[in-house]
Coordinates of C-alpha atoms (C1' of nucleotides) in Angstrom, one line a residue:
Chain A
X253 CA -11.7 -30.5 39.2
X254 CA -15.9 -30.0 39.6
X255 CA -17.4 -33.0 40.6
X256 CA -21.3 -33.4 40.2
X257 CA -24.0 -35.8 41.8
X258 CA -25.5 -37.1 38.6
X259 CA -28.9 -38.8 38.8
X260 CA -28.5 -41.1 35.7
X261 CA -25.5 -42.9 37.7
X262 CA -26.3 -42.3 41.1
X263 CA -22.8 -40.8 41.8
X264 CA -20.7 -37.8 42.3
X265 CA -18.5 -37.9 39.1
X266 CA -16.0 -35.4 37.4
X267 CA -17.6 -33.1 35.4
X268 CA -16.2 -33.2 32.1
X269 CA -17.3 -31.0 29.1
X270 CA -18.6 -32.2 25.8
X271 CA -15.8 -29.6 25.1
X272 CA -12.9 -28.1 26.2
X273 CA -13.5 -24.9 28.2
X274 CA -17.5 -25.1 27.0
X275 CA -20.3 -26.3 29.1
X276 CA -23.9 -26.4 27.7
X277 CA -26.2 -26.6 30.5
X278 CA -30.1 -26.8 30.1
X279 CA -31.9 -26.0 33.2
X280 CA -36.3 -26.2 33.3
X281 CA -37.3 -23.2 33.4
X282 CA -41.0 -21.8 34.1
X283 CA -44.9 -22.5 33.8
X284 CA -45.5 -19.0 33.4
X285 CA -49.3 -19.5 34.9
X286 CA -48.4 -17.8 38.5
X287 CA -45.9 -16.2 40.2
X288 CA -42.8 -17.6 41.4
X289 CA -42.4 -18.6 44.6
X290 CA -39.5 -19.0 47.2
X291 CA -38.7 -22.6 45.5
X292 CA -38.0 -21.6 42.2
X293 CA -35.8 -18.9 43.7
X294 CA -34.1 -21.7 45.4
X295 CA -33.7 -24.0 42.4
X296 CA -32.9 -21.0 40.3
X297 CA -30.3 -19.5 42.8
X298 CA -28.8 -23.6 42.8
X299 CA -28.0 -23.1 38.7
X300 CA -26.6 -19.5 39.0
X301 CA -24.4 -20.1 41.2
X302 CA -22.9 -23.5 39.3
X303 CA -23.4 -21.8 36.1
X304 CA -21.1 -18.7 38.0
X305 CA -18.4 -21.4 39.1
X306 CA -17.9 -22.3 36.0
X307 CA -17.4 -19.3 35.1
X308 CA -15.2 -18.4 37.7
X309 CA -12.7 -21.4 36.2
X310 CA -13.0 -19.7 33.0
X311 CA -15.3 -21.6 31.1
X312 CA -17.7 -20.2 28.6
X313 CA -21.0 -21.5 29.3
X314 CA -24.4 -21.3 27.6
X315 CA -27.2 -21.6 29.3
X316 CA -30.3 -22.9 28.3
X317 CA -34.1 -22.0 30.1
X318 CA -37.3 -22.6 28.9
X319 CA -40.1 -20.5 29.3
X320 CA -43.4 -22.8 29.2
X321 CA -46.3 -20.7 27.3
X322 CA -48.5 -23.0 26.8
X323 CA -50.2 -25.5 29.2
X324 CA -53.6 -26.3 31.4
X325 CA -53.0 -24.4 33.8
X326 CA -52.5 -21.3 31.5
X327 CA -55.5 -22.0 29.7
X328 CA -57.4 -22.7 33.0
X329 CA -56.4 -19.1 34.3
X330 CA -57.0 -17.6 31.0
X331 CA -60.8 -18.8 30.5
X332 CA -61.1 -18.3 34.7
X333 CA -60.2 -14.6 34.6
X334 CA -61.5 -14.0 30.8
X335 CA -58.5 -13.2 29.2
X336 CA -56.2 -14.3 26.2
X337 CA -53.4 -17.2 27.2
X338 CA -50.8 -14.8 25.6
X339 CA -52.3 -12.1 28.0
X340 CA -51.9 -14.3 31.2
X341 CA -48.2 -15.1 29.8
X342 CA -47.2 -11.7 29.8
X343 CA -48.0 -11.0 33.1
X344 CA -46.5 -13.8 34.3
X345 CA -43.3 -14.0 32.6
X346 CA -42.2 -10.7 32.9
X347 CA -42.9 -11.4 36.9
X348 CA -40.3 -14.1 37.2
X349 CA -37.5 -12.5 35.2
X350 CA -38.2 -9.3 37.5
X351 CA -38.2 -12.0 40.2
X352 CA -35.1 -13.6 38.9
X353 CA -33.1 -10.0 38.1
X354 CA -34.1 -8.8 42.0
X355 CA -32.3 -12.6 43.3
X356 CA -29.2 -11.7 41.3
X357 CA -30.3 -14.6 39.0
X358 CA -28.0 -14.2 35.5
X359 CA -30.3 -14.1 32.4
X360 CA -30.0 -17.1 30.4
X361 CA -28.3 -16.9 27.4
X362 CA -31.5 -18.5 25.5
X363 CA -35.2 -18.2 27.0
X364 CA -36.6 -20.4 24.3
X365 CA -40.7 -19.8 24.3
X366 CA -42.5 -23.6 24.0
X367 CA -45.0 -22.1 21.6
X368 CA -41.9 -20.9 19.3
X369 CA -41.3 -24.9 18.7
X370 CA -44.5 -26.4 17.9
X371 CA -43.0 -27.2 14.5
X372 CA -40.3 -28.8 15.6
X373 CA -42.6 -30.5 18.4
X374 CA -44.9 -31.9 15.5
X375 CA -41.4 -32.6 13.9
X376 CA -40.3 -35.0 16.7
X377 CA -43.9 -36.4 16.9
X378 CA -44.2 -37.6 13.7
X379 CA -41.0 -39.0 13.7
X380 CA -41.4 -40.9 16.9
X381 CA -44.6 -42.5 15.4
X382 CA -42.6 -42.9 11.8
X383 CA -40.5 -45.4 14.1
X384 CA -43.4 -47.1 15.6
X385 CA -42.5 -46.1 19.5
X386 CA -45.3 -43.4 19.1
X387 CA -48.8 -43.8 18.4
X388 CA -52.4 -41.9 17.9
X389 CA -55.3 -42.3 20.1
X390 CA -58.7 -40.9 20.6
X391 CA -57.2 -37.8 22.2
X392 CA -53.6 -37.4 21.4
X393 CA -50.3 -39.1 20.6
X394 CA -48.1 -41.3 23.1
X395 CA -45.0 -42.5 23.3
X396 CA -44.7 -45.9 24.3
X397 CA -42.1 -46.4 27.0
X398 CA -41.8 -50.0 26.7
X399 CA -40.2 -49.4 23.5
X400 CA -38.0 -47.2 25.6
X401 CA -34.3 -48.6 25.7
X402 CA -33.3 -47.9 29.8
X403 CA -36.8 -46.4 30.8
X404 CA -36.3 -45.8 34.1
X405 CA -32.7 -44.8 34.5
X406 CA -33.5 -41.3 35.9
X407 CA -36.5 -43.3 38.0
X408 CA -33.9 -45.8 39.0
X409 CA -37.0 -48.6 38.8
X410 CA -37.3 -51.0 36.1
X411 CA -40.6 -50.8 34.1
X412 CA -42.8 -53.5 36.3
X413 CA -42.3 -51.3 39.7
X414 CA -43.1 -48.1 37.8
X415 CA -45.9 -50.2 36.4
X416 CA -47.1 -50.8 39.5
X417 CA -47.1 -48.2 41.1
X418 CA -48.8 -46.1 38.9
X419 CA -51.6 -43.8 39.9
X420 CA -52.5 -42.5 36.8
X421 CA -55.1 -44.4 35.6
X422 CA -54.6 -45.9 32.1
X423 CA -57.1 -45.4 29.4
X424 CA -58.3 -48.3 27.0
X425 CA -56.2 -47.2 24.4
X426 CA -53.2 -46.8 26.1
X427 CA -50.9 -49.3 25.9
X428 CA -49.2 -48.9 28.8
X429 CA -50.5 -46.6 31.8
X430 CA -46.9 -45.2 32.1
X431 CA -47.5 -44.0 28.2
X432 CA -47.5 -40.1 27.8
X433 CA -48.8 -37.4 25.3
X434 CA -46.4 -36.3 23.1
X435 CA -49.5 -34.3 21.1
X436 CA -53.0 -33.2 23.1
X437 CA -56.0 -33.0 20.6
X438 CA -57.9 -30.0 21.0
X439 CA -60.5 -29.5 23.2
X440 CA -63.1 -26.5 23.1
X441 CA -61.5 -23.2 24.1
X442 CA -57.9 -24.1 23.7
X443 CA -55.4 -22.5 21.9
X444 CA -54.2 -24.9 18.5
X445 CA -51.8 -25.8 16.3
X446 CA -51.9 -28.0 13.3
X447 CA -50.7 -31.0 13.1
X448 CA -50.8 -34.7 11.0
X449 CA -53.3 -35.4 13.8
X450 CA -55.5 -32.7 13.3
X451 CA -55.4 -29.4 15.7
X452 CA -54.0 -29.7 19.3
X453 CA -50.6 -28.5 20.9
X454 CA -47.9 -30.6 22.7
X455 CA -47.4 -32.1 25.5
X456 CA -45.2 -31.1 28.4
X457 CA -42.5 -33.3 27.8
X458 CA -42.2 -32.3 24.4
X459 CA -40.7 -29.4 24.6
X460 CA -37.9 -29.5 26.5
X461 CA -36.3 -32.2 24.4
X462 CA -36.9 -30.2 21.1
X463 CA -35.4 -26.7 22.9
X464 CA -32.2 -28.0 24.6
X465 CA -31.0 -30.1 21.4
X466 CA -31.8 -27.3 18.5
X467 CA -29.9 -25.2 20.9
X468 CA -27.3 -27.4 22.8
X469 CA -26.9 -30.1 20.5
X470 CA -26.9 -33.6 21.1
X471 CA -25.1 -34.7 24.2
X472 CA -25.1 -31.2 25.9
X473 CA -23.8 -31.2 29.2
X474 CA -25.7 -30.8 31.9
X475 CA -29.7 -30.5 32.4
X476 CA -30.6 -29.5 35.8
X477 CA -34.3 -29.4 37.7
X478 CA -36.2 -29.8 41.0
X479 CA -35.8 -33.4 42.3
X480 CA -39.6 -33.6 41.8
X481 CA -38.8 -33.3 37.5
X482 CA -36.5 -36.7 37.7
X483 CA -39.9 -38.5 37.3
X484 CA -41.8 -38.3 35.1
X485 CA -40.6 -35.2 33.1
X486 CA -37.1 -35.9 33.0
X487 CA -37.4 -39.6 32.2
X488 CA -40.1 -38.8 29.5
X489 CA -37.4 -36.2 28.0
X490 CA -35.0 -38.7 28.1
X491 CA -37.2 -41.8 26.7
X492 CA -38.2 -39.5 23.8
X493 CA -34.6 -38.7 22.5
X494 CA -33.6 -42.0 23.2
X495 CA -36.3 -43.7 21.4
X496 CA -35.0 -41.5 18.5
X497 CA -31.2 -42.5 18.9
X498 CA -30.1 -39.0 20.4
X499 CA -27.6 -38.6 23.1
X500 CA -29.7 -36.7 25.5
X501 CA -28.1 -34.8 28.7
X502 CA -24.4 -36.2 29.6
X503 CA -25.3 -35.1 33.3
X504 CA -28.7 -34.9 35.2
X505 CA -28.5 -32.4 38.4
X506 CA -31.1 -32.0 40.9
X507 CA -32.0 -29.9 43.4
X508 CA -34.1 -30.2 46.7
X509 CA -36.7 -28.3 47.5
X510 CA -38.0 -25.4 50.0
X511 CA -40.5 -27.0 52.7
X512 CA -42.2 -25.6 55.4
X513 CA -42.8 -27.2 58.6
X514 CA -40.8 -30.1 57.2
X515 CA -43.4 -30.7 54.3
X516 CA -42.8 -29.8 50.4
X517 CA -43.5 -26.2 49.1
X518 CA -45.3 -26.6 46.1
X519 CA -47.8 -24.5 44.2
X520 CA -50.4 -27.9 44.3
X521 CA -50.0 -27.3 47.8
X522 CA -50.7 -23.5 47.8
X523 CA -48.1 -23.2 51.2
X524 CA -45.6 -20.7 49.2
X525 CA -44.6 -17.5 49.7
X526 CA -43.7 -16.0 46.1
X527 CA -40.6 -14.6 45.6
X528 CA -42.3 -10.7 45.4
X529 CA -43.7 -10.8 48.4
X530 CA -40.5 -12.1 50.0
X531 CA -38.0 -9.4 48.3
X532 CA -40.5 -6.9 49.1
X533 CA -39.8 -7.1 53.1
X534 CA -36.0 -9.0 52.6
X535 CA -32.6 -8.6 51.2
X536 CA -32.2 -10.8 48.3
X537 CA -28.7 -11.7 48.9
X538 CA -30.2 -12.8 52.1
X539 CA -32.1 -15.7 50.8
X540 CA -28.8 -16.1 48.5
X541 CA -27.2 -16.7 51.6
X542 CA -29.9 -19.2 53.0
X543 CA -29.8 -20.9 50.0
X544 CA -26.0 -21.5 49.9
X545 CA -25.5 -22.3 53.7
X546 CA -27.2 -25.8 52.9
X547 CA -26.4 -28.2 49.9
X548 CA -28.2 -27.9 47.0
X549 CA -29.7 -31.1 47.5
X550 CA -30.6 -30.8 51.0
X551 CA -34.0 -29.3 52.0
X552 CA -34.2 -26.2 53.3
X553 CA -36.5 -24.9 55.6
X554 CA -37.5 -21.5 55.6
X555 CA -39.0 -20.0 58.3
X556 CA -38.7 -16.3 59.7
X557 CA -36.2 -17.6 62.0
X558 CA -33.8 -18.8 59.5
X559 CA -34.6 -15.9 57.6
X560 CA -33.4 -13.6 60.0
X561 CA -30.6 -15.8 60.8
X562 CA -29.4 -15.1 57.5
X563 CA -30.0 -11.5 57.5
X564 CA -27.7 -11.0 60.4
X565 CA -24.8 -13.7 58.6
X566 CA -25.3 -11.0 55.3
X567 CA -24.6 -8.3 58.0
X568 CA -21.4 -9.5 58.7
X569 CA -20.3 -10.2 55.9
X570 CA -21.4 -5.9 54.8
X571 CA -19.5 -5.1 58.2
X572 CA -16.4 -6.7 56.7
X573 CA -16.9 -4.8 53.6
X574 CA -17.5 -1.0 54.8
X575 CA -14.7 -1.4 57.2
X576 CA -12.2 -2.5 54.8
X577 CA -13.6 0.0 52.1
X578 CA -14.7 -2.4 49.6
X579 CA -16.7 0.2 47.2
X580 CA -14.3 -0.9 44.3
X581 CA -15.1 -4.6 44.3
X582 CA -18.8 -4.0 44.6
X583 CA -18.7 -1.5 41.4
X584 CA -16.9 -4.6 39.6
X585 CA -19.1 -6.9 40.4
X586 CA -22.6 -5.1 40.9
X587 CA -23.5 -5.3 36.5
X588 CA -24.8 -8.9 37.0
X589 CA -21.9 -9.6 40.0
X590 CA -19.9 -12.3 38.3
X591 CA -16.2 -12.9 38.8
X592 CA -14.8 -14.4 35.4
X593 CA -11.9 -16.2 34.3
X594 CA -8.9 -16.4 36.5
X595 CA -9.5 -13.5 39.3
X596 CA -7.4 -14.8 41.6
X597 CA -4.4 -14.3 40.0
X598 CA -4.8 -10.6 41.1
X599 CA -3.9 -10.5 45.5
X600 CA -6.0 -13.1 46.9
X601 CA -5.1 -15.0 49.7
X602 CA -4.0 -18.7 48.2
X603 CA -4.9 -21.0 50.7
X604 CA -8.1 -19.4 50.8
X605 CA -8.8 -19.8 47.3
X606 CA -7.9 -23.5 47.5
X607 CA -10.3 -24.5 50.0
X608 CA -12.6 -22.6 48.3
X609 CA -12.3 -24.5 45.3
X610 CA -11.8 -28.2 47.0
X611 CA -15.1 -27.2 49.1
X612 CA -16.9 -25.8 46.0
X613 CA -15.5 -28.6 43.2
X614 CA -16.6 -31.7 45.7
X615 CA -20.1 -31.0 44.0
X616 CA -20.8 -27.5 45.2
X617 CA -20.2 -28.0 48.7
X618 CA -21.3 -24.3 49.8
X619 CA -21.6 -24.6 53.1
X620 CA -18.1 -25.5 53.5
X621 CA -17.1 -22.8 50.9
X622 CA -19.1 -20.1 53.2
X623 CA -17.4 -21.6 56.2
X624 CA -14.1 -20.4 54.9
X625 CA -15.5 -17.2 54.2
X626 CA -16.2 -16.8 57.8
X627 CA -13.4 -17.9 58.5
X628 CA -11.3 -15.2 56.6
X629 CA -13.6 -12.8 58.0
X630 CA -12.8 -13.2 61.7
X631 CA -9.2 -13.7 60.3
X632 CA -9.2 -10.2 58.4
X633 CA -10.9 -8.3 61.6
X634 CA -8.5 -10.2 64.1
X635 CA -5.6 -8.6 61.6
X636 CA -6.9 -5.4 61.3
X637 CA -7.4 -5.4 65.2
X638 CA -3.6 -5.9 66.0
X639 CA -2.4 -3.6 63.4
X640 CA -1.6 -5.5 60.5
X641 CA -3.8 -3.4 58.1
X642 CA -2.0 -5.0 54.8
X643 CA -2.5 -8.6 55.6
X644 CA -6.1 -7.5 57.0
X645 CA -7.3 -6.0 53.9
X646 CA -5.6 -9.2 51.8
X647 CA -8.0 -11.4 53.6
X648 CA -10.7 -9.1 53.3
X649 CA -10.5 -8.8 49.6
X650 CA -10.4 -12.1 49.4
X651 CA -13.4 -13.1 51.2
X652 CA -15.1 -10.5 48.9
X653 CA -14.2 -11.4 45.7
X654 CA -15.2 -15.4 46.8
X655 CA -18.7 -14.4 48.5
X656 CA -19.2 -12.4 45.0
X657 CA -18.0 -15.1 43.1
X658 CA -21.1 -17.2 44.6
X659 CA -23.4 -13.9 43.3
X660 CA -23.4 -12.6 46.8
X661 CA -21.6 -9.3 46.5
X662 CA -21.0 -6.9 49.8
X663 CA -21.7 -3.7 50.4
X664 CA -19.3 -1.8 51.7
X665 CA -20.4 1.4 50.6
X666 CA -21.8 4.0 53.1
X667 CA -25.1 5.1 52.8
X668 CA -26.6 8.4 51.6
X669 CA -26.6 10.9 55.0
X670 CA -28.8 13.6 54.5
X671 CA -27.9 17.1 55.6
X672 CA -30.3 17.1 59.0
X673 CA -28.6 13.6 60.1
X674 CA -25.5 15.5 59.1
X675 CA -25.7 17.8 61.2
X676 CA -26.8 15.6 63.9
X677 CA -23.5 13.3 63.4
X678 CA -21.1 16.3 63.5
X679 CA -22.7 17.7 66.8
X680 CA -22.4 14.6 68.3
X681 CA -18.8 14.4 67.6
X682 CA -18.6 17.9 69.1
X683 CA -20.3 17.0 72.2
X684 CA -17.8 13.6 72.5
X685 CA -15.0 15.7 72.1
X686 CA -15.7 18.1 74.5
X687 CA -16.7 15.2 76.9
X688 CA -20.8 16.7 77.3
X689 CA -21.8 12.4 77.2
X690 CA -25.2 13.6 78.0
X691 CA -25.5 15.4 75.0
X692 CA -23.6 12.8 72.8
X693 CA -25.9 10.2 73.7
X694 CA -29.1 12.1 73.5
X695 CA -27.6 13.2 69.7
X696 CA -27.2 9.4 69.3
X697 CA -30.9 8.5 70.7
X698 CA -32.0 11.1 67.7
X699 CA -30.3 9.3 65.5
X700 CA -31.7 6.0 66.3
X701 CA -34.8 7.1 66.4
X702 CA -34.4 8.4 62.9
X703 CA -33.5 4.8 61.8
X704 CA -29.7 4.9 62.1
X705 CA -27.6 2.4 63.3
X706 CA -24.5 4.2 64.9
X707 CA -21.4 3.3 65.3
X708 CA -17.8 5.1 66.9
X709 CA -15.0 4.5 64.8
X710 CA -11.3 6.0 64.7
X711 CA -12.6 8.8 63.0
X712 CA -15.8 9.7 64.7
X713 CA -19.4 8.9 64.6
X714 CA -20.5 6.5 61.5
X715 CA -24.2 6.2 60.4
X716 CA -25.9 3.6 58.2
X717 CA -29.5 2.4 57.8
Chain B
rG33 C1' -46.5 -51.8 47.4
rG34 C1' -41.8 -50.1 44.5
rC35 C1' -37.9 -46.6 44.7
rG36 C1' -35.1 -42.6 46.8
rG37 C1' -33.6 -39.5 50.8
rC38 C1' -33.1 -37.9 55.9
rG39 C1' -32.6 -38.2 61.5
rU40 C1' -25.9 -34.0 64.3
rG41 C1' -25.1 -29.4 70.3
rG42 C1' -30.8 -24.0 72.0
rC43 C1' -31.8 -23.2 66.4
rC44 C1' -30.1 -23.5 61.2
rG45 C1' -26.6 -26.6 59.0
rA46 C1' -21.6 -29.1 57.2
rG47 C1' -19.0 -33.4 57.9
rU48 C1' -14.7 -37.6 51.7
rG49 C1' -13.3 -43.6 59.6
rG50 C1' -8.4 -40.9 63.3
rU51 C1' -4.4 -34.9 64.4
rU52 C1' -7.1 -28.5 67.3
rU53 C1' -11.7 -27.0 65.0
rA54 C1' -17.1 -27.0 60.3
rG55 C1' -19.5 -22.4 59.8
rG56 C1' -23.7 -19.1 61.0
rC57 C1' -27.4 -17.4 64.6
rA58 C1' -28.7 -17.2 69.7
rG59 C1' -26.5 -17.6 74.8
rG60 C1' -22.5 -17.0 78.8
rG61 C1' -17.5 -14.9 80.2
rG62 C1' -13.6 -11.5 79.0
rC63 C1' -10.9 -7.5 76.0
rC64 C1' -11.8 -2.9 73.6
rU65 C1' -15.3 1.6 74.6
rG66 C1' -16.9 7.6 78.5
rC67 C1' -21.3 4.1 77.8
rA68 C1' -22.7 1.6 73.6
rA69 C1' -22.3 -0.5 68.7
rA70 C1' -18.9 -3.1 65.7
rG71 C1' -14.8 -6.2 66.3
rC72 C1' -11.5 -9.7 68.8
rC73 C1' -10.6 -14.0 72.5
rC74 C1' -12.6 -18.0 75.4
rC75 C1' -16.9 -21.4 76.5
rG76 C1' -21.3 -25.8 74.8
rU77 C1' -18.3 -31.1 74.1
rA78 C1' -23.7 -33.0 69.7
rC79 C1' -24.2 -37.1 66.5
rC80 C1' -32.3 -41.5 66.8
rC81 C1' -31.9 -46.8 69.0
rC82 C1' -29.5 -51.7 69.0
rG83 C1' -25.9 -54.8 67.2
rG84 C1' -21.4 -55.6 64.0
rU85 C1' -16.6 -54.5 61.2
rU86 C1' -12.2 -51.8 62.9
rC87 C1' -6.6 -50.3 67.0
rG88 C1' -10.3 -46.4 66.2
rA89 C1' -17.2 -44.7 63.5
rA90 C1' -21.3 -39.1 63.4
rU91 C1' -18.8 -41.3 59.1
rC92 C1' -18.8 -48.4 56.9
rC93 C1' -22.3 -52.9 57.4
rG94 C1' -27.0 -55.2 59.4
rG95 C1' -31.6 -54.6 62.0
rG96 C1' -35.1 -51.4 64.4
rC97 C1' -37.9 -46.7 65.2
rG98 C1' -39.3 -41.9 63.3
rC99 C1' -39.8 -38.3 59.3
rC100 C1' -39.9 -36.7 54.2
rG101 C1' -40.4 -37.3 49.0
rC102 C1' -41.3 -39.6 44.0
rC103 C1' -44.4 -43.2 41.5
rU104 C1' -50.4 -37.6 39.2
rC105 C1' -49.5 -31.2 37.7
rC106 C1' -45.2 -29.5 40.6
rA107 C1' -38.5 -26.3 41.0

RNA sequence: GGCGGCGUGGCCGAGUGGUUUAGGCAGGGGCCUGCAAAGCCCCGUACCCCGGUUCGAAUCCGGGCGCCGCCUCCA
């Protein structure tokens, strides 16, 4: 059975569905202001590939990511570069589901827009200050926290240390400088909507609360995030369904971040690499890969070292495929590359497929789940090597439908030879057989040159860029 | 200041007290090959420091040292 680190609790517990066979997971999606970088392919590729275990085991699961349209840093990009908020949306939203589609990233079953909500927002607003834990100031509505049953959970600080350590300095009317806007009064040049409180829009926290009930329901499963969220988004989203008696999130996951050179990535520290740039020069099953060889709540490091480190691990794991002739499984699994229900049923190699599992339920142990894919790798070759084909290709399969199971499918197919490299393959072949090694290695330096990698197999030359 | 996390072999990175071992990459040796490539086999004997618990600790406890993060927008 999954078990998942669970920030509320501060343990790894059994993951157990609001119901049977169903999870509801909500996972914070965008602040469509910029384009993604390398993080949020990390913390995006962290979700998939739970959201595809589950799946795996046969659950149904609907999953939940916001799209945030409206914010300052939208508005500030909007007014800098003279051009509509919905205009700067656009661009930037379609750039991190093209971002998300190239990582292998499953579309989530809702991509709820913040600005489709503002009713609801203004709903919950004026609800929360119907109940006296919210109330109007100068410049907007707060929610006061000390009203907050448990504020601080996520935090895991009781109000005074959050208290003290706050750096946001409190205004006059706030009544506590931990207080947040539910509702920001307009200012010049910003996009409104109406509200008891005059014209404004909501605040950050707002909306996330609103989204993943209407569409979850109370007590949905699981709401996942960057560890930097747990405070003080995720506590704020917490504090304002719990100041209206809601069951919020059953399970809070969170993932660690990219850093370079040991230090954060972060867009407030402009030392990212976005995700376009990087699946312009690399494989993205590649960063996949990266990705999955450390625990989702580990940091990573990504450097060109590691990169190519994991370029040559996805190269032989492509080796195993194109030798054992895996076109099928790829074709399968290449229309979003997800293994449902109970594959394993159909000739995979048991003990395999149960350490998979115990690696992957003892909350998403990947590492140890790719170590066993490596494992049946060397296994499937070392087979193959001595003869035993059958139990080769078992093994083989088996490590394929697994690595695909995490989203990372191989490629086993061979690639497109054009008629002059043909030619060139077939000569050499000629020359080996006739024993002219002169000539079959100057065929093979034209090759290479041409971009080939070449390789002698049982039944001649093979090619492949 | 409060809270959280981390320090593992050349690098990345697992490790849920104890049998043989994470795994990947790089490196060395061998097999295979006309030579290569790919593949296979063998090799490193690592756990920041100091104590403690234990028959036994990388793993648990205490104390140091160092690093990172959250407490402000942030995946």
């Amino acid at each position: 059975m999954l078990h998942l680190h669970d920030t509320a609790t501060g343990a790894v517990r059994p993951f157990e569905p609001r119901t049977e066979g169903e999870v509801s997971m909500y996972v914070c999606g965008p602040t469509v202001d910029n384009l993604p970088h390398i993080g949020h392919g990390r913390f995006n590729l962290t979700y998939d590939v739970l959201r595809r275990y589950l799946l795996f085991n046969g659950l149904r699961v609907d999953y939940v990511s916001n799209v945030t349209d409206i914010d300052d840093k939208i508005i500030a990009r909007a007014n800098a570069e003279n051009r509509s908020t919905a205009d700067v949306v656009e661009q930037y939203e379609r750039a991190w589901f093209e971002a998300m589609d190239g990582l292998g990233v499953l579309r989530p079953t809702h991509a709820p827009h913040a600005t489709g909500y503002v009713q609801d927002m203004v709903a919950l607003v004026a609800d929360l200050v119907g109940r006296g834990v919210a109330y109007e100031t100068s410049d907007g509505v707060y929610l006061n926290v000390e009203q907050v049953d448990g504020y601080g959970l996520l935090a895991r600080q009781n109000l005074d240390s959050l208290r003290s350590g706050a750096r946001v300095e409190s205004t006059e009317e706030k009544r506590s400088p931990l207080d947040f806007a539910l509702w920001k009064k307009a200012k010049p040049g910003e996009p409104t909507w109406d509200s008891p409180w005059g014209p404004g829009r909501p605040g950050w926290h707002t909306e996330c609360v609103v989204m993943a009930l209407d569409l979850l329901g109370d007590a949905f499963d699981l709401h996942g995030g960057g560890i930097d969220l747990i405070f003080p988004h995720h506590e704020n989203e917490r504090a304002q369904a719990v100041a209206q008696g809601r069951d919020f999130s059953r399970y809070w996951v969170h993932n660690g971040w990219v850093t370079v050179d040991g230090t954060k990535m972060s867009k407030s520290l402009d030392n990212f690499t976005t995700l376009p740039d990087f699946l312009a020069h690399h494989d993205a099953r590649a960063y996949r890969l990266l990705v999955l060889r450390a625990r989702y709540r580990s940091p990573i490091e990504v450097t060109p070292d590691t990169v190519v480190d994991a370029e040559k691990g996805l190269e032989r794991l492509d080796t195993l495929a194109r030798r054992f002739g895996m076109e099928d499984l790829l074709a399968q699994t290449s229309g979003g590359y997800v293994v449902e229900g109970d594959p394993p049923a159909t000739g995979m190699e048991p003990d395999a497929l149960n350490a998979f599992r115990w690696h992957m339920d003892n909350d998403l142990d990947t590492p140890g789940a790719l170590a066993g894919i490596f494992d049946l790798v060397s296994a499937a070759h070392s087979d193959a090597d001595a003869g035993d084909g059958k139990e080769g290709h078992l093994l083989a399969h088996t490590a394929a439908v697994l690595s695909a199971a995490l989203g990372l499918p191989l490629r086993g197919q061979a690639s497109a030879i054009d008629a002059e490299s043909a030619r060139l393959v077939s000569a050499r072949d000629e020359a080996r057989r006739a024993k002219d090694f002169v000539r079959a290695d100057a065929l093979r330096d034209e090759l290479v040159a041409m971009g080939w990698t070449v390789e002698d197999t049982l039944s001649g030359t093979a090619i492949r860029r």
